[in-house]
């Protein structure tokens, strides 16, 4: 079985990390797996990127070119929106050269693949969705707009009042392409994303199955708390809440505003907040706690140390698929508090390895944080957290599910 994964980048961002984990899980299962990317930052020989210097430079430019159409919408939201309109990426030629049995798409926006190129892939296609972009008119999360249920247009993310706007055109292009892809199978990495995709207009009639993202419990495993705190310069005698994400304070979907309101309700004393993915000058409001800004982490060891240093990880996202941060924190034995939305219930067992708060109630979010901080047996919560990963999210478990899918669609 020869599998080729397509993802715009190899290392940066949650989707890239998720796609890479699926790829490496398959390699560990002795599957002939390769990854093709537009921008290659790592040194993995099983990942192929542009070979010449001009091609590598163009790989960095194509995302900006793909977003040129957005300049017509001065009131647009700053969240991700991709029209996938830039041609001549050379990806189809590379697919033909590699000649895989199955092509597994992941996050392919930013100029990597044009929508019209998808129907020209002459292989069975599996599309692993890491967000909602596959079935929307261009947004990666719809912020509860719900227009993907019928057709897009008058897009609130574009600040548009016109029905025939860019989102409507992207939606129409996807509908045409998907109608010409009889061998398309869609994977949702959370039950929520599967259910949402099944309800969408664009994926109506396409098979949609749930296979989670793996996390390696040998990479993400507990570090002794006092050692982890010493390495990060965190106080040994405080309770530590941890919050973090890419653009942690700027991306409103990540819920930092909701966290701040919850912290004002917190009953537990002697508590500090640690934040990664942001610096001290990023404009955080006063939360009545001492805040330790840990900066940006670029490696898994630093993340492992941060999770291990915390008493509780707080993930107050307003929309979320299957959060790598939640999986990684659980694998490190740190319980998680999050809202009961999206893929969070796939990972968090309420009052067993964390707390699922009422969306989007800051009082209940604070109650969940207090519940963990004041728990009579925090060690048991940590054991439950790691056990959840060992039972459902290991690379071998996920690779076996993908291999069964590949074999099924290759035989049909």
PDB file of N, CA and C in Angstrom, residues 163-211:
ATOM      1  N   UNK A 163     -25.203  38.444  -2.092  1.00  0.00           N
ATOM      2  CA  UNK A 163     -25.395  37.000  -2.164  1.00  0.00           C
ATOM      3  C   UNK A 163     -24.361  36.342  -3.063  1.00  0.00           C
ATOM      4  N   UNK A 164     -24.046  36.972  -4.190  1.00  0.00           N
ATOM      5  CA  UNK A 164     -23.079  36.384  -5.130  1.00  0.00           C
ATOM      6  C   UNK A 164     -21.684  36.939  -4.850  1.00  0.00           C
ATOM      7  N   UNK A 165     -21.209  36.700  -3.637  1.00  0.00           N
ATOM      8  CA  UNK A 165     -19.877  37.174  -3.264  1.00  0.00           C
ATOM      9  C   UNK A 165     -18.851  36.061  -3.444  1.00  0.00           C
ATOM     10  N   UNK A 166     -17.658  36.292  -2.940  1.00  0.00           N
ATOM     11  CA  UNK A 166     -16.578  35.323  -3.105  1.00  0.00           C
ATOM     12  C   UNK A 166     -16.925  33.985  -2.470  1.00  0.00           C
ATOM     13  N   UNK A 167     -17.578  33.993  -1.327  1.00  0.00           N
ATOM     14  CA  UNK A 167     -17.921  32.726  -0.672  1.00  0.00           C
ATOM     15  C   UNK A 167     -18.892  31.911  -1.518  1.00  0.00           C
ATOM     16  N   UNK A 168     -19.844  32.591  -2.188  1.00  0.00           N
ATOM     17  CA  UNK A 168     -20.786  31.886  -3.057  1.00  0.00           C
ATOM     18  C   UNK A 168     -20.065  31.281  -4.258  1.00  0.00           C
ATOM     19  N   UNK A 169     -19.079  31.993  -4.783  1.00  0.00           N
ATOM     20  CA  UNK A 169     -18.329  31.481  -5.943  1.00  0.00           C
ATOM     21  C   UNK A 169     -17.462  30.286  -5.540  1.00  0.00           C
ATOM     22  N   UNK A 170     -16.822  30.375  -4.383  1.00  0.00           N
ATOM     23  CA  UNK A 170     -16.018  29.237  -3.905  1.00  0.00           C
ATOM     24  C   UNK A 170     -16.914  28.023  -3.671  1.00  0.00           C
ATOM     25  N   UNK A 171     -18.063  28.246  -3.064  1.00  0.00           N
ATOM     26  CA  UNK A 171     -19.011  27.160  -2.813  1.00  0.00           C
ATOM     27  C   UNK A 171     -19.427  26.490  -4.122  1.00  0.00           C
ATOM     28  N   UNK A 172     -19.726  27.281  -5.142  1.00  0.00           N
ATOM     29  CA  UNK A 172     -20.147  26.750  -6.447  1.00  0.00           C
ATOM     30  C   UNK A 172     -19.026  25.949  -7.098  1.00  0.00           C
ATOM     31  N   UNK A 173     -17.787  26.439  -6.980  1.00  0.00           N
ATOM     32  CA  UNK A 173     -16.639  25.715  -7.545  1.00  0.00           C
ATOM     33  C   UNK A 173     -16.438  24.369  -6.846  1.00  0.00           C
ATOM     34  N   UNK A 174     -16.582  24.357  -5.541  1.00  0.00           N
ATOM     35  CA  UNK A 174     -16.455  23.092  -4.808  1.00  0.00           C
ATOM     36  C   UNK A 174     -17.552  22.109  -5.208  1.00  0.00           C
ATOM     37  N   UNK A 175     -18.759  22.616  -5.351  1.00  0.00           N
ATOM     38  CA  UNK A 175     -19.878  21.742  -5.717  1.00  0.00           C
ATOM     39  C   UNK A 175     -19.628  21.078  -7.066  1.00  0.00           C
ATOM     40  N   UNK A 176     -19.115  21.843  -8.018  1.00  0.00           N
ATOM     41  CA  UNK A 176     -18.801  21.293  -9.337  1.00  0.00           C
ATOM     42  C   UNK A 176     -17.678  20.250  -9.239  1.00  0.00           C
ATOM     43  N   UNK A 177     -16.647  20.566  -8.487  1.00  0.00           N
ATOM     44  CA  UNK A 177     -15.510  19.641  -8.368  1.00  0.00           C
ATOM     45  C   UNK A 177     -15.913  18.354  -7.668  1.00  0.00           C
ATOM     46  N   UNK A 178     -16.639  18.460  -6.558  1.00  0.00           N
ATOM     47  CA  UNK A 178     -16.999  17.275  -5.789  1.00  0.00           C
ATOM     48  C   UNK A 178     -17.931  16.350  -6.572  1.00  0.00           C
ATOM     49  N   UNK A 179     -18.745  16.937  -7.451  1.00  0.00           N
ATOM     50  CA  UNK A 179     -19.647  16.104  -8.251  1.00  0.00           C
ATOM     51  C   UNK A 179     -18.883  15.226  -9.234  1.00  0.00           C
ATOM     52  N   UNK A 180     -17.630  15.577  -9.488  1.00  0.00           N
ATOM     53  CA  UNK A 180     -16.794  14.821 -10.424  1.00  0.00           C
ATOM     54  C   UNK A 180     -15.717  14.011  -9.699  1.00  0.00           C
ATOM     55  N   UNK A 181     -15.929  13.784  -8.400  1.00  0.00           N
ATOM     56  CA  UNK A 181     -14.982  12.987  -7.604  1.00  0.00           C
ATOM     57  C   UNK A 181     -15.709  11.790  -6.996  1.00  0.00           C
ATOM     58  N   UNK A 182     -15.996  10.769  -7.811  1.00  0.00           N
ATOM     59  CA  UNK A 182     -16.758   9.626  -7.296  1.00  0.00           C
ATOM     60  C   UNK A 182     -16.004   8.807  -6.261  1.00  0.00           C
ATOM     61  N   UNK A 183     -14.679   8.913  -6.241  1.00  0.00           N
ATOM     62  CA  UNK A 183     -13.878   8.104  -5.318  1.00  0.00           C
ATOM     63  C   UNK A 183     -13.440   8.885  -4.080  1.00  0.00           C
ATOM     64  N   UNK A 184     -14.163   9.948  -3.753  1.00  0.00           N
ATOM     65  CA  UNK A 184     -13.806  10.751  -2.584  1.00  0.00           C
ATOM     66  C   UNK A 184     -14.418  10.166  -1.313  1.00  0.00           C
ATOM     67  N   UNK A 185     -13.549   9.897  -0.330  1.00  0.00           N
ATOM     68  CA  UNK A 185     -13.981   9.492   1.006  1.00  0.00           C
ATOM     69  C   UNK A 185     -13.480  10.530   1.997  1.00  0.00           C
ATOM     70  N   UNK A 186     -14.344  10.966   2.890  1.00  0.00           N
ATOM     71  CA  UNK A 186     -14.020  12.051   3.811  1.00  0.00           C
ATOM     72  C   UNK A 186     -13.839  11.501   5.220  1.00  0.00           C
ATOM     73  N   UNK A 187     -12.768  11.933   5.877  1.00  0.00           N
ATOM     74  CA  UNK A 187     -12.493  11.562   7.263  1.00  0.00           C
ATOM     75  C   UNK A 187     -12.646  12.800   8.133  1.00  0.00           C
ATOM     76  N   UNK A 188     -13.465  12.690   9.154  1.00  0.00           N
ATOM     77  CA  UNK A 188     -13.552  13.729  10.173  1.00  0.00           C
ATOM     78  C   UNK A 188     -12.810  13.261  11.405  1.00  0.00           C
ATOM     79  N   UNK A 189     -11.934  14.090  11.925  1.00  0.00           N
ATOM     80  CA  UNK A 189     -11.117  13.651  13.060  1.00  0.00           C
ATOM     81  C   UNK A 189     -11.857  13.740  14.386  1.00  0.00           C
ATOM     82  N   UNK A 190     -13.060  14.319  14.380  1.00  0.00           N
ATOM     83  CA  UNK A 190     -13.919  14.290  15.567  1.00  0.00           C
ATOM     84  C   UNK A 190     -15.326  13.883  15.150  1.00  0.00           C
ATOM     85  N   UNK A 191     -16.086  13.399  16.101  1.00  0.00           N
ATOM     86  CA  UNK A 191     -17.476  13.052  15.806  1.00  0.00           C
ATOM     87  C   UNK A 191     -18.269  14.287  15.402  1.00  0.00           C
ATOM     88  N   UNK A 192     -17.982  15.412  16.047  1.00  0.00           N
ATOM     89  CA  UNK A 192     -18.678  16.656  15.700  1.00  0.00           C
ATOM     90  C   UNK A 192     -18.440  17.029  14.247  1.00  0.00           C
ATOM     91  N   UNK A 193     -17.193  16.947  13.788  1.00  0.00           N
ATOM     92  CA  UNK A 193     -16.890  17.339  12.413  1.00  0.00           C
ATOM     93  C   UNK A 193     -17.541  16.379  11.421  1.00  0.00           C
ATOM     94  N   UNK A 194     -17.600  15.100  11.763  1.00  0.00           N
ATOM     95  CA  UNK A 194     -18.295  14.136  10.904  1.00  0.00           C
ATOM     96  C   UNK A 194     -19.780  14.477  10.789  1.00  0.00           C
ATOM     97  N   UNK A 195     -20.405  14.752  11.911  1.00  0.00           N
ATOM     98  CA  UNK A 195     -21.830  15.079  11.895  1.00  0.00           C
ATOM     99  C   UNK A 195     -22.095  16.363  11.124  1.00  0.00           C
ATOM    100  N   UNK A 196     -21.229  17.359  11.303  1.00  0.00           N
ATOM    101  CA  UNK A 196     -21.387  18.633  10.618  1.00  0.00           C
ATOM    102  C   UNK A 196     -21.205  18.461   9.114  1.00  0.00           C
ATOM    103  N   UNK A 197     -20.190  17.694   8.724  1.00  0.00           N
ATOM    104  CA  UNK A 197     -19.938  17.456   7.302  1.00  0.00           C
ATOM    105  C   UNK A 197     -21.087  16.705   6.651  1.00  0.00           C
ATOM    106  N   UNK A 198     -21.646  15.734   7.349  1.00  0.00           N
ATOM    107  CA  UNK A 198     -22.749  14.940   6.816  1.00  0.00           C
ATOM    108  C   UNK A 198     -23.982  15.811   6.556  1.00  0.00           C
ATOM    109  N   UNK A 199     -24.168  16.841   7.371  1.00  0.00           N
ATOM    110  CA  UNK A 199     -25.304  17.740   7.212  1.00  0.00           C
ATOM    111  C   UNK A 199     -25.102  18.766   6.100  1.00  0.00           C
ATOM    112  N   UNK A 200     -23.861  18.917   5.616  1.00  0.00           N
ATOM    113  CA  UNK A 200     -23.541  19.965   4.654  1.00  0.00           C
ATOM    114  C   UNK A 200     -24.077  19.633   3.263  1.00  0.00           C
ATOM    115  N   UNK A 201     -24.300  20.674   2.483  1.00  0.00           N
ATOM    116  CA  UNK A 201     -24.731  20.499   1.093  1.00  0.00           C
ATOM    117  C   UNK A 201     -23.630  19.893   0.234  1.00  0.00           C
ATOM    118  N   UNK A 202     -22.415  20.371   0.400  1.00  0.00           N
ATOM    119  CA  UNK A 202     -21.335  19.976  -0.506  1.00  0.00           C
ATOM    120  C   UNK A 202     -20.955  18.507  -0.383  1.00  0.00           C
ATOM    121  N   UNK A 203     -21.047  17.927   0.793  1.00  0.00           N
ATOM    122  CA  UNK A 203     -20.616  16.540   0.976  1.00  0.00           C
ATOM    123  C   UNK A 203     -21.785  15.568   1.038  1.00  0.00           C
ATOM    124  N   UNK A 204     -22.946  16.013   0.644  1.00  0.00           N
ATOM    125  CA  UNK A 204     -24.118  15.145   0.639  1.00  0.00           C
ATOM    126  C   UNK A 204     -23.866  13.932  -0.262  1.00  0.00           C
ATOM    127  N   UNK A 205     -24.057  12.743   0.302  1.00  0.00           N
ATOM    128  CA  UNK A 205     -23.860  11.512  -0.450  1.00  0.00           C
ATOM    129  C   UNK A 205     -22.453  10.960  -0.410  1.00  0.00           C
ATOM    130  N   UNK A 206     -21.485  11.725   0.095  1.00  0.00           N
ATOM    131  CA  UNK A 206     -20.118  11.237   0.214  1.00  0.00           C
ATOM    132  C   UNK A 206     -19.963  10.464   1.526  1.00  0.00           C
ATOM    133  N   UNK A 207     -19.194   9.359   1.507  1.00  0.00           N
ATOM    134  CA  UNK A 207     -18.953   8.645   2.767  1.00  0.00           C
ATOM    135  C   UNK A 207     -18.100   9.480   3.708  1.00  0.00           C
ATOM    136  N   UNK A 208     -18.550   9.610   4.951  1.00  0.00           N
ATOM    137  CA  UNK A 208     -17.838  10.379   5.973  1.00  0.00           C
ATOM    138  C   UNK A 208     -17.626   9.481   7.179  1.00  0.00           C
ATOM    139  N   UNK A 209     -16.384   9.284   7.570  1.00  0.00           N
ATOM    140  CA  UNK A 209     -16.093   8.407   8.701  1.00  0.00           C
ATOM    141  C   UNK A 209     -15.214   9.134   9.712  1.00  0.00           C
ATOM    142  N   UNK A 210     -15.231   8.639  10.927  1.00  0.00           N
ATOM    143  CA  UNK A 210     -14.491   9.252  12.030  1.00  0.00           C
ATOM    144  C   UNK A 210     -13.231   8.460  12.337  1.00  0.00           C
ATOM    145  N   UNK A 211     -12.080   9.101  12.136  1.00  0.00           N
ATOM    146  CA  UNK A 211     -10.792   8.549  12.576  1.00  0.00           C
ATOM    147  C   UNK A 211     -10.059   9.691  13.275  1.00  0.00           C
TER     148      UNK A 211
END
